[in-house]
mmCIF file of C-alpha atoms in Angstrom:
data_model
loop_
_atom_site.group_PDB
_atom_site.id
_atom_site.type_symbol
_atom_site.label_atom_id
_atom_site.label_comp_id
_atom_site.label_asym_id
_atom_site.label_seq_id
_atom_site.Cartn_x
_atom_site.Cartn_y
_atom_site.Cartn_z
ATOM 1 C CA MET A 23 26.916 205.769 5.370
ATOM 2 C CA GLY A 24 26.422 205.041 1.658
ATOM 3 C CA ALA A 25 26.123 201.697 -0.055
ATOM 4 C CA ALA A 26 29.792 201.693 -1.016
ATOM 5 C CA ALA A 27 30.831 202.226 2.603
ATOM 6 C CA SER A 28 28.549 199.421 3.772
ATOM 7 C CA THR A 29 30.071 197.017 1.250
ATOM 8 C CA SER A 30 33.579 197.905 2.340
ATOM 9 C CA ALA A 31 32.703 197.413 6.005
ATOM 10 C CA ALA A 32 31.377 193.896 5.267
ATOM 11 C CA ALA A 33 34.686 192.774 3.822
ATOM 12 C CA SER A 34 37.292 191.119 6.068
ATOM 13 C CA PRO A 35 40.101 193.399 7.205
ATOM 14 C CA GLY A 36 42.946 193.410 4.732
ATOM 15 C CA THR A 37 40.933 191.538 2.051
ATOM 16 C CA ARG A 38 40.697 193.010 -1.420
ATOM 17 C CA ARG A 39 37.829 191.910 -3.574
ATOM 18 C CA PRO A 40 38.546 191.545 -7.307
ATOM 19 C CA SER A 41 36.559 193.942 -9.396
ATOM 20 C CA CYS A 42 34.712 192.085 -12.109
ATOM 21 C CA SER A 43 33.531 195.359 -13.607
ATOM 22 C CA ALA A 44 37.127 196.465 -14.032
ATOM 23 C CA SER A 45 37.884 193.302 -16.024
ATOM 24 C CA GLY A 46 34.863 193.758 -18.215
ATOM 25 C CA CYS A 47 32.720 191.025 -16.698
ATOM 26 C CA GLY A 48 30.331 192.863 -14.367
ATOM 27 C CA GLU A 49 26.650 192.186 -13.950
ATOM 28 C CA ARG A 50 25.911 194.798 -16.580
ATOM 29 C CA ARG A 51 27.243 192.357 -19.216
ATOM 30 C CA GLY A 52 24.357 189.884 -19.056
ATOM 31 C CA GLY A 53 25.309 187.310 -16.439
ATOM 32 C CA SER A 54 29.044 187.252 -17.100
ATOM 33 C CA TYR A 55 29.625 187.745 -13.359
ATOM 34 C CA ARG A 56 28.300 184.219 -12.857
ATOM 35 C CA ARG A 57 30.650 182.965 -15.568
ATOM 36 C CA CYS A 58 33.554 184.565 -13.700
ATOM 37 C CA TYR A 59 32.479 182.724 -10.573
ATOM 38 C CA GLU A 60 32.343 179.404 -12.461
ATOM 39 C CA TRP A 61 35.775 179.990 -14.001
ATOM 40 C CA ASN A 62 37.099 180.764 -10.529
ATOM 41 C CA ILE A 63 36.001 177.294 -9.350
ATOM 42 C CA GLU A 64 37.534 175.567 -12.398
ATOM 43 C CA LEU A 65 40.820 177.418 -11.988
ATOM 44 C CA ARG A 66 41.018 176.394 -8.330
ATOM 45 C CA GLU A 67 40.302 172.746 -9.192
ATOM 46 C CA THR A 68 42.949 172.821 -11.928
ATOM 47 C CA TYR A 69 45.475 174.363 -9.545
ATOM 48 C CA PHE A 70 44.936 171.691 -6.894
ATOM 49 C CA ALA A 71 45.088 168.912 -9.516
ATOM 50 C CA ILE A 72 48.437 170.231 -10.796
ATOM 51 C CA ARG A 73 49.728 170.592 -7.240
ATOM 52 C CA ASP A 74 48.760 166.987 -6.447
ATOM 53 C CA ASP A 75 50.503 165.755 -9.604
ATOM 54 C CA ILE A 76 53.684 167.591 -8.606
ATOM 55 C CA HIS A 77 53.762 166.363 -5.015
ATOM 56 C CA HIS A 78 52.295 162.899 -5.679
ATOM 57 C CA PRO A 79 53.285 162.073 -9.267
ATOM 58 C CA ARG A 80 51.596 159.088 -10.836
ATOM 59 C CA PRO A 81 53.997 156.658 -12.494
ATOM 60 C CA PRO A 82 53.607 156.443 -16.269
ATOM 61 C CA LYS A 83 51.857 153.424 -17.729
ATOM 62 C CA LEU A 84 54.592 151.390 -19.397
ATOM 63 C CA CYS A 85 53.718 149.177 -22.370
ATOM 64 C CA ASN A 86 55.631 147.126 -24.904
ATOM 65 C CA THR A 87 55.305 147.702 -28.644
ATOM 66 C CA ASP A 88 52.239 145.426 -28.758
ATOM 67 C CA GLY A 89 50.495 147.827 -26.373
ATOM 68 C CA ASP A 90 50.570 145.298 -23.523
ATOM 69 C CA PRO A 91 51.280 146.560 -19.971
ATOM 70 C CA LEU A 92 54.843 145.699 -18.949
ATOM 71 C CA VAL A 93 54.837 142.665 -16.657
ATOM 72 C CA PRO A 94 58.333 141.101 -16.686
ATOM 73 C CA THR A 95 57.747 137.350 -16.453
ATOM 74 C CA THR A 96 60.067 134.342 -16.306
ATOM 75 C CA LEU A 97 58.674 130.938 -17.300
ATOM 76 C CA ARG A 98 60.458 127.809 -16.106
ATOM 77 C CA PHE A 99 60.179 124.299 -17.535
ATOM 78 C CA ASP A 100 61.906 121.006 -16.797
ATOM 79 C CA LEU A 101 63.107 119.269 -19.974
ATOM 80 C CA ARG A 102 63.016 115.549 -20.641
ATOM 81 C CA TYR A 103 64.653 116.190 -24.019
ATOM 82 C CA PRO A 104 68.429 116.433 -24.423
ATOM 83 C CA PRO A 105 69.342 120.144 -24.846
ATOM 84 C CA GLY A 106 70.296 119.634 -28.503
ATOM 85 C CA GLU A 107 66.935 118.118 -29.385
ATOM 86 C CA ALA A 108 65.039 120.817 -27.477
ATOM 87 C CA PHE A 109 67.017 123.425 -29.405
ATOM 88 C CA GLU A 110 66.110 121.834 -32.741
ATOM 89 C CA ARG A 111 62.407 121.962 -31.853
ATOM 90 C CA LEU A 112 62.503 125.567 -30.604
ATOM 91 C CA LYS A 113 65.007 127.293 -32.899
ATOM 92 C CA SER A 114 62.395 128.329 -35.488
ATOM 93 C CA LEU A 115 61.079 130.765 -32.853
ATOM 94 C CA ALA A 116 64.123 132.823 -33.906
ATOM 95 C CA LEU A 117 62.652 132.952 -37.435
ATOM 96 C CA ASP A 118 65.271 132.391 -40.130
ATOM 97 C CA MET A 119 68.413 132.907 -38.033
ATOM 98 C CA GLY A 120 70.925 130.181 -38.857
ATOM 99 C CA ASP A 121 72.413 127.647 -36.450
ATOM 100 C CA GLY A 122 75.829 129.261 -36.726
ATOM 101 C CA GLU A 123 74.525 132.565 -35.398
ATOM 102 C CA LEU A 124 72.254 131.033 -32.751
ATOM 103 C CA LEU A 125 74.964 128.705 -31.428
ATOM 104 C CA ALA A 126 77.858 131.182 -31.560
ATOM 105 C CA ASP A 127 77.998 131.490 -27.731
ATOM 106 C CA ALA A 128 76.596 128.038 -26.903
ATOM 107 C CA GLU A 129 78.202 125.824 -24.269
ATOM 108 C CA ARG A 130 79.044 122.180 -24.990
ATOM 109 C CA ASP A 131 80.010 119.242 -22.824
ATOM 110 C CA ALA A 132 83.242 117.250 -23.060
ATOM 111 C CA ALA A 133 81.738 115.093 -25.824
ATOM 112 C CA GLY A 134 80.871 118.164 -27.888
ATOM 113 C CA GLN A 135 77.126 117.884 -27.271
ATOM 114 C CA LEU A 136 75.095 121.032 -26.750
ATOM 115 C CA ARG A 137 74.641 121.820 -23.063
ATOM 116 C CA ALA A 138 73.425 125.438 -22.934
ATOM 117 C CA VAL A 139 72.272 128.038 -25.441
ATOM 118 C CA ARG A 140 70.446 131.355 -25.315
ATOM 119 C CA PHE A 141 68.618 133.055 -28.214
ATOM 120 C CA SER A 142 65.807 135.524 -28.967
ATOM 121 C CA TRP A 143 62.161 134.778 -29.688
ATOM 122 C CA LEU A 144 61.365 136.898 -32.740
ATOM 123 C CA GLU A 145 58.306 137.981 -34.685
ATOM 124 C CA ARG A 146 58.237 139.600 -38.104
ATOM 125 C CA GLY A 147 57.367 143.295 -38.266
ATOM 126 C CA ASN A 148 56.141 145.543 -35.486
ATOM 127 C CA ARG A 149 52.717 147.011 -34.734
ATOM 128 C CA GLN A 150 54.013 150.447 -33.783
ATOM 129 C CA HIS A 151 57.055 150.778 -36.046
ATOM 130 C CA GLU A 152 56.475 149.911 -39.690
ATOM 131 C CA SER A 153 60.182 150.143 -40.480
ATOM 132 C CA TRP A 154 61.114 147.321 -38.056
ATOM 133 C CA GLU A 155 61.736 144.043 -39.826
ATOM 134 C CA ASN A 156 61.521 141.983 -36.608
ATOM 135 C CA THR A 157 60.435 142.409 -32.994
ATOM 136 C CA VAL A 158 62.153 140.682 -30.055
ATOM 137 C CA LEU A 159 59.336 139.141 -27.998
ATOM 138 C CA GLY A 160 61.491 137.412 -25.389
ATOM 139 C CA THR A 161 64.624 135.416 -24.594
ATOM 140 C CA ILE A 162 64.843 131.614 -24.570
ATOM 141 C CA ALA A 163 67.563 129.863 -22.546
ATOM 142 C CA ILE A 164 68.242 126.121 -22.495
ATOM 143 C CA ASP A 165 70.602 125.030 -19.718
ATOM 144 C CA GLY A 166 70.883 121.252 -19.411
ATOM 145 C CA PRO A 167 67.515 119.935 -18.194
ATOM 146 C CA ARG A 168 66.090 123.428 -17.643
ATOM 147 C CA LEU A 169 64.278 125.750 -20.049
ATOM 148 C CA THR A 170 63.842 129.401 -19.016
ATOM 149 C CA ILE A 171 61.983 132.009 -21.055
ATOM 150 C CA GLU A 172 61.871 135.724 -20.244
ATOM 151 C CA VAL A 173 59.098 137.940 -21.639
ATOM 152 C CA ASN A 174 57.706 141.343 -20.674
ATOM 153 C CA SER A 175 53.927 140.904 -20.687
ATOM 154 C CA ALA A 176 51.232 138.479 -19.562
ATOM 155 C CA ARG A 177 49.990 138.013 -23.130
ATOM 156 C CA ARG A 178 53.440 137.089 -24.432
ATOM 157 C CA SER A 179 53.793 134.719 -21.492
ATOM 158 C CA ARG A 180 50.648 132.864 -22.565
ATOM 159 C CA ARG A 181 51.736 132.833 -26.219
ATOM 160 C CA ILE A 182 55.176 131.351 -25.586
ATOM 161 C CA ARG A 183 53.867 128.743 -23.172
ATOM 162 C CA THR A 184 51.485 127.546 -25.878
ATOM 163 C CA GLN A 185 54.358 127.430 -28.386
ATOM 164 C CA VAL A 186 56.574 125.388 -26.047
ATOM 165 C CA GLU A 187 53.818 122.910 -25.255
ATOM 166 C CA GLU A 188 53.027 122.471 -28.970
ATOM 167 C CA ARG A 189 56.683 121.902 -29.890
ATOM 168 C CA LEU A 190 57.868 119.855 -26.915
ATOM 169 C CA GLY A 191 54.645 118.278 -25.661
ATOM 170 C CA GLU A 192 54.774 116.387 -22.377
ATOM 171 C CA ASP A 193 58.575 116.384 -22.444
ATOM 172 C CA ALA A 194 58.553 120.003 -21.266
ATOM 173 C CA VAL A 195 57.046 120.147 -17.776
ATOM 174 C CA PHE A 196 55.868 123.610 -16.789
ATOM 175 C CA ARG A 197 57.021 124.565 -13.286
ATOM 176 C CA ALA A 198 56.328 128.255 -12.696
ATOM 177 C CA ALA A 199 55.733 131.717 -14.142
ATOM 178 C CA LEU A 200 57.440 134.291 -11.940
ATOM 179 C CA THR A 201 56.656 137.994 -12.279
ATOM 180 C CA GLU A 202 58.786 140.873 -11.056
ATOM 181 C CA SER A 203 57.884 144.560 -11.258
ATOM 182 C CA ILE A 204 60.107 147.046 -13.076
ATOM 183 C CA GLU A 205 60.890 148.699 -9.720
ATOM 184 C CA GLU A 206 61.950 145.353 -8.232
ATOM 185 C CA GLN A 207 64.147 144.610 -11.225
ATOM 186 C CA LEU A 208 65.888 147.980 -10.971
ATOM 187 C CA ALA A 209 66.469 147.527 -7.238
ATOM 188 C CA ARG A 210 67.788 143.979 -7.560
ATOM 189 C CA THR A 211 71.556 143.526 -7.676
ATOM 190 C CA PRO A 212 72.443 141.452 -10.760
ATOM 191 C CA SER A 213 74.121 138.107 -10.153
ATOM 192 C CA PRO A 214 77.727 137.520 -11.294
ATOM 193 C CA GLU A 215 76.364 135.368 -14.139
ATOM 194 C CA GLU A 216 74.071 138.194 -15.270
ATOM 195 C CA GLU A 217 76.952 140.668 -15.122
ATOM 196 C CA ARG A 218 79.107 138.371 -17.277
ATOM 197 C CA ARG A 219 76.273 137.879 -19.750
ATOM 198 C CA ARG A 220 75.659 141.628 -19.989
ATOM 199 C CA ALA A 221 79.367 142.270 -20.494
ATOM 200 C CA ARG A 222 79.527 139.695 -23.304
ATOM 201 C CA ALA A 223 76.420 141.206 -24.888
ATOM 202 C CA ARG A 224 77.923 144.719 -24.753
ATOM 203 C CA GLU A 225 81.185 143.551 -26.294
ATOM 204 C CA GLU A 226 79.379 141.686 -29.064
ATOM 205 C CA SER A 227 77.109 144.670 -29.727
ATOM 206 C CA GLU A 228 80.061 147.061 -29.968
ATOM 207 C CA ARG A 229 81.901 144.668 -32.300
ATOM 208 C CA LEU A 230 78.892 144.363 -34.600
ATOM 209 C CA GLU A 231 78.159 148.099 -34.591
ATOM 210 C CA ALA A 232 81.708 148.808 -35.787
ATOM 211 C CA LEU A 233 81.288 146.696 -38.934
ATOM 212 C CA PRO A 234 80.836 148.822 -42.111
ATOM 213 C CA GLU A 235 77.950 146.674 -43.345
ATOM 214 C CA VAL A 236 76.152 147.119 -40.022
ATOM 215 C CA GLN A 237 76.684 150.879 -40.150
ATOM 216 C CA GLU A 238 75.232 150.953 -43.665
ATOM 217 C CA ALA A 239 72.226 148.846 -42.589
ATOM 218 C CA LEU A 240 71.668 151.154 -39.604
ATOM 219 C CA ARG A 241 71.661 154.229 -41.804
ATOM 220 C CA GLY A 242 69.116 152.582 -44.078
ATOM 221 C CA PHE A 243 66.951 151.613 -41.104
ATOM 222 C CA LEU A 244 66.992 155.165 -39.735
ATOM 223 C CA ALA A 245 66.157 156.634 -43.132
ATOM 224 C CA ARG A 246 63.117 154.344 -43.411
ATOM 225 C CA HIS A 247 62.077 155.094 -39.834
ATOM 226 C CA TRP A 248 62.042 158.876 -40.287
ATOM 227 C CA GLU A 249 60.349 158.577 -43.688
ATOM 228 C CA ASN A 250 57.544 156.589 -42.019
ATOM 229 C CA TRP A 251 57.533 159.023 -39.071
ATOM 230 C CA LEU A 252 56.274 161.807 -41.341
ATOM 231 C CA ASP A 253 53.018 159.880 -41.866
ATOM 232 C CA SER A 254 52.649 158.324 -38.392
ATOM 233 C CA LYS A 255 49.910 159.481 -36.013
ATOM 234 C CA LEU A 256 51.671 160.720 -32.875
ATOM 235 C CA PRO A 257 50.201 161.274 -29.376
ATOM 236 C CA ALA A 258 52.405 164.388 -29.010
ATOM 237 C CA LEU A 259 50.599 165.852 -32.029
ATOM 238 C CA ARG A 260 47.142 164.883 -30.740
ATOM 239 C CA PHE A 261 47.244 161.860 -33.024
ATOM 240 C CA GLU A 262 47.862 163.832 -36.174
ATOM 241 C CA THR A 263 50.722 162.933 -38.491
ATOM 242 C CA PRO A 264 53.581 165.450 -38.791
ATOM 243 C CA ARG A 265 52.428 166.233 -42.351
ATOM 244 C CA GLN A 266 48.920 167.000 -41.089
ATOM 245 C CA ALA A 267 50.171 169.019 -38.123
ATOM 246 C CA ALA A 268 52.401 171.170 -40.331
ATOM 247 C CA LYS A 269 49.299 172.550 -42.088
ATOM 248 C CA THR A 270 47.864 174.409 -39.060
ATOM 249 C CA PRO A 271 49.310 176.981 -36.617
ATOM 250 C CA ALA A 272 48.474 174.816 -33.593
ATOM 251 C CA GLY A 273 50.012 171.755 -35.245
ATOM 252 C CA ARG A 274 53.201 173.630 -36.155
ATOM 253 C CA GLU A 275 53.505 174.791 -32.548
ATOM 254 C CA ARG A 276 53.312 171.185 -31.356
ATOM 255 C CA LEU A 277 55.888 170.181 -33.954
ATOM 256 C CA GLU A 278 58.246 172.919 -32.742
ATOM 257 C CA ALA A 279 57.945 171.551 -29.196
ATOM 258 C CA LEU A 280 58.708 168.057 -30.510
ATOM 259 C CA PHE A 281 61.733 169.278 -32.464
ATOM 260 C CA ALA A 282 63.022 171.086 -29.354
ATOM 261 C CA GLU A 283 62.748 167.793 -27.458
ATOM 262 C CA PHE A 284 64.655 165.979 -30.236
ATOM 263 C CA ALA A 285 67.428 168.591 -30.070
ATOM 264 C CA CYS A 286 67.652 168.295 -26.272
ATOM 265 C CA HIS A 287 67.966 164.519 -26.438
ATOM 266 C CA ALA A 288 70.586 164.781 -29.189
ATOM 267 C CA ARG A 289 72.782 167.012 -27.007
ATOM 268 C CA HIS A 290 72.847 164.374 -24.270
ATOM 269 C CA ALA A 291 72.834 161.238 -26.443
ATOM 270 C CA THR A 292 75.654 158.724 -26.178
ATOM 271 C CA GLN A 293 75.245 158.075 -29.933
ATOM 272 C CA PRO A 294 74.382 161.455 -31.466
ATOM 273 C CA GLU A 295 74.652 159.973 -34.965
ATOM 274 C CA LEU A 296 71.364 158.173 -34.271
ATOM 275 C CA ALA A 297 69.516 161.431 -33.541
ATOM 276 C CA PRO A 298 67.099 162.707 -36.188
ATOM 277 C CA ASP A 299 68.164 165.425 -38.606
ATOM 278 C CA VAL A 300 65.746 168.109 -37.422
ATOM 279 C CA ALA A 301 66.700 170.506 -40.222
ATOM 280 C CA GLU A 302 65.881 167.826 -42.802
ATOM 281 C CA LEU A 303 62.543 167.013 -41.124
ATOM 282 C CA ARG A 304 61.628 170.708 -41.020
ATOM 283 C CA ALA A 305 62.454 171.057 -44.700
ATOM 284 C CA ARG A 306 60.355 168.004 -45.604
ATOM 285 C CA LEU A 307 57.418 169.564 -43.742
ATOM 286 C CA GLY A 308 57.872 172.997 -45.290
ATOM 287 C CA MET A 309 58.600 174.678 -41.973
#
């Protein structure tokens, strides 16, 4: 029997060997057979990695706009101050919001004294979004002799505890910092009080959104956001800006994928008027 017959007999029954020579990578091409073998290993490793990701997906790493990992945390203090005095010492954490706005939903006792109030801890600007005037860092709630502060990262937890201790001193006694994972929060059934608070917040949000001046401010905010977006380095564009990406074929392909995602989200959005004007963005980029 010839060499070809011997090779065929050595193969397992029913097995077909790929022909490297047929694909242009035989031994005659200076070691490219070995390169085929190495690519074969890499392709198998890639296949198994993709398969593992599909069957055992890794949860995404969630961060706030400061880049901190999300760790929902509730800080609890006992107050030796009357609620009104504690409010006066803490209200500047809401920047320049006036008392009328901060106390709009406050609760008072029979004598008209402040008993409970809830407001946002704010910071000017935002690290990730240049068009944001303020960033909500947490929520502060005074309820009689109790002070509760909700934040979403360990770093913000440390920052606000320092602020409270500087403003209230020994008359705010720290009791605990409780953390709860995102999964635990989603699984937890909200209390009746939380449901009422969420309902009031939704009603107030809808009322404010319907005001003409708010609509005008929102349009201005969106215009600034998308103007800044054109010069923002984006992970989806391999950390190029849209203007930079539009100058190369590979960058334009990534932009097209991003625009397709925008269009998909717009079709399913509850507020389609907030979706970006893809045609306008394409025109600005010369695409």
